[in-house]
Amino acid sequence: MSYVSAHHGRFERRGDTWLYTDQASTNGTYVNGQLVTSVDLHAGDVLRIGDPHGNSVGLNFRCPSEAALPHGAGMIELGMELLWKTGSNTIGRDPSSTIHLPGVVVSWSHARIDTVVEGRVLVDLSSTNGTFVGGARASGSYLLQEGDVIQIGPFKLVYQAGDCAP
């Protein structure tokens, strides 16, 4: 796309705010129809990158509000309250998941926690952005231990084994 510069713009998070800065691009960046060099973004803003002939790429900015995240900050305790099912508990963007995580970087069917004789096992379901335990990408089956921190996108889930013994 010749109307998008090689380094067109930059997104930068500053606290709870996202800042977009045009990097002296050839054709500029428009946010909600206004040519900008730098702007704080808000949910629903439309960024348009294009040329004077009408060729363009549009981006809709979406940022989940902190209020929309479970427990207000993306930290979820995985105990009996959430892992009440024996067998499998699903995690994903699908609203019917046992643990629904409404984030854009969360796959529809992201991961699963299975009950086994040894305890609970985390399985990534070939998610696009991965599932992490203690900062390391989980592959295959991972036997969860008390206090393990599972990260899926912006969500951190803390496994509380004492609350949900199989």
PDB file of C-alpha atoms in Angstrom:
ATOM      1  CA  MET A   1       0.000   0.000   0.000  1.00  0.00           C
ATOM      2  CA  SER A   2       1.833   3.030  -1.242  1.00  0.00           C
ATOM      3  CA  TYR A   3      -0.289   5.392   0.861  1.00  0.00           C
ATOM      4  CA  VAL A   4       1.020   3.940   4.140  1.00  0.00           C
ATOM      5  CA  SER A   5       4.545   5.008   5.082  1.00  0.00           C
ATOM      6  CA  ALA A   6       7.066   2.444   6.310  1.00  0.00           C
ATOM      7  CA  HIS A   7       6.918   3.998   9.801  1.00  0.00           C
ATOM      8  CA  HIS A   8       3.608   5.787   9.574  1.00  0.00           C
ATOM      9  CA  GLY A   9       2.721   6.220  13.226  1.00  0.00           C
ATOM     10  CA  ARG A  10       3.281   5.020  16.777  1.00  0.00           C
ATOM     11  CA  PHE A  11       0.889   3.916  19.527  1.00  0.00           C
ATOM     12  CA  GLU A  12       2.101   4.528  23.057  1.00  0.00           C
ATOM     13  CA  ARG A  13       0.379   3.728  26.318  1.00  0.00           C
ATOM     14  CA  ARG A  14       0.699   6.352  29.043  1.00  0.00           C
ATOM     15  CA  GLY A  15      -1.032   5.146  32.185  1.00  0.00           C
ATOM     16  CA  ASP A  16      -4.679   4.615  31.245  1.00  0.00           C
ATOM     17  CA  THR A  17      -4.379   6.622  28.008  1.00  0.00           C
ATOM     18  CA  TRP A  18      -3.239   5.606  24.522  1.00  0.00           C
ATOM     19  CA  LEU A  19      -1.371   8.231  22.498  1.00  0.00           C
ATOM     20  CA  TYR A  20      -1.039   8.057  18.705  1.00  0.00           C
ATOM     21  CA  THR A  21       1.776  10.045  17.064  1.00  0.00           C
ATOM     22  CA  ASP A  22       2.177  10.410  13.303  1.00  0.00           C
ATOM     23  CA  GLN A  23       5.841   9.811  12.412  1.00  0.00           C
ATOM     24  CA  ALA A  24       6.089  12.538   9.722  1.00  0.00           C
ATOM     25  CA  SER A  25       4.292  10.249   7.268  1.00  0.00           C
ATOM     26  CA  THR A  26       3.878  11.277   3.639  1.00  0.00           C
ATOM     27  CA  ASN A  27       0.061  11.343   3.631  1.00  0.00           C
ATOM     28  CA  GLY A  28      -0.673  11.993   7.313  1.00  0.00           C
ATOM     29  CA  THR A  29      -3.141  10.439   9.705  1.00  0.00           C
ATOM     30  CA  TYR A  30      -6.743  11.479  10.281  1.00  0.00           C
ATOM     31  CA  VAL A  31      -8.588  10.770  13.521  1.00  0.00           C
ATOM     32  CA  ASN A  32     -12.343  11.241  13.331  1.00  0.00           C
ATOM     33  CA  GLY A  33     -11.861  13.230  10.118  1.00  0.00           C
ATOM     34  CA  GLN A  34      -9.228  15.635  11.487  1.00  0.00           C
ATOM     35  CA  LEU A  35      -5.582  15.640  10.371  1.00  0.00           C
ATOM     36  CA  VAL A  36      -3.448  15.009  13.470  1.00  0.00           C
ATOM     37  CA  THR A  37       0.203  14.839  14.424  1.00  0.00           C
ATOM     38  CA  SER A  38      -0.438  13.551  17.953  1.00  0.00           C
ATOM     39  CA  VAL A  39      -3.673  12.678  19.762  1.00  0.00           C
ATOM     40  CA  ASP A  40      -4.993  10.861  22.844  1.00  0.00           C
ATOM     41  CA  LEU A  41      -7.215   8.033  21.612  1.00  0.00           C
ATOM     42  CA  HIS A  42     -10.614   7.073  22.997  1.00  0.00           C
ATOM     43  CA  ALA A  43     -12.807   4.026  22.382  1.00  0.00           C
ATOM     44  CA  GLY A  44     -14.619   4.449  19.069  1.00  0.00           C
ATOM     45  CA  ASP A  45     -12.085   6.814  17.469  1.00  0.00           C
ATOM     46  CA  VAL A  46     -11.497   6.121  13.772  1.00  0.00           C
ATOM     47  CA  LEU A  47      -7.918   6.458  12.457  1.00  0.00           C
ATOM     48  CA  ARG A  48      -7.642   6.821   8.691  1.00  0.00           C
ATOM     49  CA  ILE A  49      -4.397   6.558   6.754  1.00  0.00           C
ATOM     50  CA  GLY A  50      -4.719   7.460   3.088  1.00  0.00           C
ATOM     51  CA  ASP A  51      -3.723   9.437   0.054  1.00  0.00           C
ATOM     52  CA  PRO A  52      -5.348  12.468  -1.642  1.00  0.00           C
ATOM     53  CA  HIS A  53      -7.015  10.133  -4.197  1.00  0.00           C
ATOM     54  CA  GLY A  54      -9.262   8.407  -1.643  1.00  0.00           C
ATOM     55  CA  ASN A  55      -7.230   5.224  -1.112  1.00  0.00           C
ATOM     56  CA  SER A  56      -7.141   4.559   2.607  1.00  0.00           C
ATOM     57  CA  VAL A  57      -6.965   2.154   5.502  1.00  0.00           C
ATOM     58  CA  GLY A  58      -9.281   2.688   8.453  1.00  0.00           C
ATOM     59  CA  LEU A  59      -8.675   1.546  12.015  1.00  0.00           C
ATOM     60  CA  ASN A  60     -11.316   1.574  14.736  1.00  0.00           C
ATOM     61  CA  PHE A  61      -9.683   2.119  18.131  1.00  0.00           C
ATOM     62  CA  ARG A  62     -11.063  -0.160  20.835  1.00  0.00           C
ATOM     63  CA  CYS A  63      -9.736  -0.196  24.366  1.00  0.00           C
ATOM     64  CA  PRO A  64     -11.623  -2.151  27.023  1.00  0.00           C
ATOM     65  CA  SER A  65     -12.458   0.050  29.971  1.00  0.00           C
ATOM     66  CA  GLU A  66     -11.044  -0.972  33.311  1.00  0.00           C
ATOM     67  CA  ALA A  67     -14.633  -1.264  34.552  1.00  0.00           C
ATOM     68  CA  ALA A  68     -15.268  -4.000  31.984  1.00  0.00           C
ATOM     69  CA  LEU A  69     -12.474  -6.183  33.315  1.00  0.00           C
ATOM     70  CA  PRO A  70     -13.354  -8.683  36.020  1.00  0.00           C
ATOM     71  CA  HIS A  71     -12.459  -7.419  39.505  1.00  0.00           C
ATOM     72  CA  GLY A  72     -11.643  -4.000  38.000  1.00  0.00           C
ATOM     73  CA  ALA A  73      -7.974  -4.643  37.194  1.00  0.00           C
ATOM     74  CA  GLY A  74      -7.710  -7.820  35.147  1.00  0.00           C
ATOM     75  CA  MET A  75      -6.681  -9.991  38.137  1.00  0.00           C
ATOM     76  CA  ILE A  76      -8.923 -13.028  38.574  1.00  0.00           C
ATOM     77  CA  GLU A  77      -8.588 -15.584  41.358  1.00  0.00           C
ATOM     78  CA  LEU A  78      -9.173 -19.118  40.067  1.00  0.00           C
ATOM     79  CA  GLY A  79     -10.728 -20.958  42.966  1.00  0.00           C
ATOM     80  CA  MET A  80     -13.883 -22.932  43.586  1.00  0.00           C
ATOM     81  CA  GLU A  81     -16.072 -19.965  42.556  1.00  0.00           C
ATOM     82  CA  LEU A  82     -14.805 -20.146  38.939  1.00  0.00           C
ATOM     83  CA  LEU A  83     -13.541 -23.730  38.648  1.00  0.00           C
ATOM     84  CA  TRP A  84     -16.690 -25.359  39.976  1.00  0.00           C
ATOM     85  CA  LYS A  85     -17.007 -27.854  37.123  1.00  0.00           C
ATOM     86  CA  THR A  86     -15.246 -31.181  37.223  1.00  0.00           C
ATOM     87  CA  GLY A  87     -13.944 -32.287  33.857  1.00  0.00           C
ATOM     88  CA  SER A  88     -13.163 -29.226  31.727  1.00  0.00           C
ATOM     89  CA  ASN A  89     -13.493 -25.486  32.262  1.00  0.00           C
ATOM     90  CA  THR A  90     -13.157 -23.376  29.124  1.00  0.00           C
ATOM     91  CA  ILE A  91     -11.480 -19.960  28.923  1.00  0.00           C
ATOM     92  CA  GLY A  92     -12.049 -17.575  26.037  1.00  0.00           C
ATOM     93  CA  ARG A  93     -13.801 -14.670  24.405  1.00  0.00           C
ATOM     94  CA  ASP A  94     -16.894 -16.852  23.778  1.00  0.00           C
ATOM     95  CA  PRO A  95     -19.513 -15.601  26.257  1.00  0.00           C
ATOM     96  CA  SER A  96     -20.502 -19.211  26.958  1.00  0.00           C
ATOM     97  CA  SER A  97     -16.988 -20.033  28.242  1.00  0.00           C
ATOM     98  CA  THR A  98     -16.755 -21.050  31.889  1.00  0.00           C
ATOM     99  CA  ILE A  99     -14.339 -18.118  32.268  1.00  0.00           C
ATOM    100  CA  HIS A 100     -15.303 -15.380  29.798  1.00  0.00           C
ATOM    101  CA  LEU A 101     -12.470 -12.940  29.015  1.00  0.00           C
ATOM    102  CA  PRO A 102     -13.767 -10.114  26.788  1.00  0.00           C
ATOM    103  CA  GLY A 103     -10.427  -8.983  25.355  1.00  0.00           C
ATOM    104  CA  VAL A 104      -9.615  -8.477  21.677  1.00  0.00           C
ATOM    105  CA  VAL A 105      -6.365 -10.457  22.015  1.00  0.00           C
ATOM    106  CA  VAL A 106      -8.169 -13.394  23.632  1.00  0.00           C
ATOM    107  CA  SER A 107      -9.125 -16.198  21.229  1.00  0.00           C
ATOM    108  CA  TRP A 108     -12.755 -17.339  21.071  1.00  0.00           C
ATOM    109  CA  SER A 109     -11.698 -20.720  22.552  1.00  0.00           C
ATOM    110  CA  HIS A 110      -8.374 -19.777  24.124  1.00  0.00           C
ATOM    111  CA  ALA A 111      -7.544 -22.380  26.775  1.00  0.00           C
ATOM    112  CA  ARG A 112      -9.021 -25.093  28.960  1.00  0.00           C
ATOM    113  CA  ILE A 113      -8.453 -26.266  32.526  1.00  0.00           C
ATOM    114  CA  ASP A 114      -9.029 -30.004  32.936  1.00  0.00           C
ATOM    115  CA  THR A 115      -9.478 -31.921  36.163  1.00  0.00           C
ATOM    116  CA  VAL A 116      -7.084 -34.888  36.394  1.00  0.00           C
ATOM    117  CA  VAL A 117      -6.052 -37.208  39.228  1.00  0.00           C
ATOM    118  CA  GLU A 118      -3.009 -35.002  40.020  1.00  0.00           C
ATOM    119  CA  GLY A 119      -5.046 -31.765  40.152  1.00  0.00           C
ATOM    120  CA  ARG A 120      -5.849 -29.266  37.393  1.00  0.00           C
ATOM    121  CA  VAL A 121      -4.089 -29.078  34.018  1.00  0.00           C
ATOM    122  CA  LEU A 122      -3.984 -25.982  31.789  1.00  0.00           C
ATOM    123  CA  VAL A 123      -4.124 -26.612  28.035  1.00  0.00           C
ATOM    124  CA  ASP A 124      -3.688 -23.850  25.430  1.00  0.00           C
ATOM    125  CA  LEU A 125      -6.122 -24.498  22.560  1.00  0.00           C
ATOM    126  CA  SER A 126      -3.782 -23.277  19.793  1.00  0.00           C
ATOM    127  CA  SER A 127      -4.669 -19.676  20.641  1.00  0.00           C
ATOM    128  CA  THR A 128      -3.343 -16.931  18.402  1.00  0.00           C
ATOM    129  CA  ASN A 129      -1.563 -14.937  21.128  1.00  0.00           C
ATOM    130  CA  GLY A 130      -0.653 -17.735  23.532  1.00  0.00           C
ATOM    131  CA  THR A 131      -1.194 -18.580  27.171  1.00  0.00           C
ATOM    132  CA  PHE A 132       1.554 -17.811  29.701  1.00  0.00           C
ATOM    133  CA  VAL A 133       2.257 -19.247  33.150  1.00  0.00           C
ATOM    134  CA  GLY A 134       4.759 -17.384  35.297  1.00  0.00           C
ATOM    135  CA  GLY A 135       5.804 -15.362  32.241  1.00  0.00           C
ATOM    136  CA  ALA A 136       6.660 -18.415  30.095  1.00  0.00           C
ATOM    137  CA  ARG A 137       4.545 -19.506  27.149  1.00  0.00           C
ATOM    138  CA  ALA A 138       2.624 -22.677  27.992  1.00  0.00           C
ATOM    139  CA  SER A 139       2.681 -25.439  25.409  1.00  0.00           C
ATOM    140  CA  GLY A 140       1.033 -28.817  25.741  1.00  0.00           C
ATOM    141  CA  SER A 141      -0.437 -29.572  29.165  1.00  0.00           C
ATOM    142  CA  TYR A 142       0.727 -27.698  32.253  1.00  0.00           C
ATOM    143  CA  LEU A 143      -0.041 -29.037  35.760  1.00  0.00           C
ATOM    144  CA  LEU A 144      -1.109 -25.995  37.780  1.00  0.00           C
ATOM    145  CA  GLN A 145       0.417 -25.335  41.198  1.00  0.00           C
ATOM    146  CA  GLU A 146      -0.876 -23.163  44.046  1.00  0.00           C
ATOM    147  CA  GLY A 147      -0.275 -19.495  43.225  1.00  0.00           C
ATOM    148  CA  ASP A 148       0.526 -19.970  39.515  1.00  0.00           C
ATOM    149  CA  VAL A 149      -0.222 -16.809  37.530  1.00  0.00           C
ATOM    150  CA  ILE A 150      -1.763 -17.489  34.132  1.00  0.00           C
ATOM    151  CA  GLN A 151      -1.711 -14.576  31.684  1.00  0.00           C
ATOM    152  CA  ILE A 152      -4.073 -14.423  28.727  1.00  0.00           C
ATOM    153  CA  GLY A 153      -3.876 -11.056  27.001  1.00  0.00           C
ATOM    154  CA  PRO A 154      -4.387  -8.347  29.649  1.00  0.00           C
ATOM    155  CA  PHE A 155      -5.925 -10.826  32.106  1.00  0.00           C
ATOM    156  CA  LYS A 156      -4.003 -12.418  34.963  1.00  0.00           C
ATOM    157  CA  LEU A 157      -5.571 -15.451  36.581  1.00  0.00           C
ATOM    158  CA  VAL A 158      -4.167 -16.685  39.896  1.00  0.00           C
ATOM    159  CA  TYR A 159      -4.675 -20.391  40.583  1.00  0.00           C
ATOM    160  CA  GLN A 160      -5.849 -21.085  44.141  1.00  0.00           C
ATOM    161  CA  ALA A 161      -5.561 -24.888  44.431  1.00  0.00           C
ATOM    162  CA  GLY A 162      -6.784 -25.074  48.011  1.00  0.00           C
ATOM    163  CA  ASP A 163     -10.164 -23.718  46.955  1.00  0.00           C
ATOM    164  CA  CYS A 164     -10.811 -26.223  44.178  1.00  0.00           C
ATOM    165  CA  ALA A 165      -9.302 -29.604  44.875  1.00  0.00           C
ATOM    166  CA  PRO A 166     -10.565 -32.201  42.350  1.00  0.00           C
TER     167      PRO A 166
END
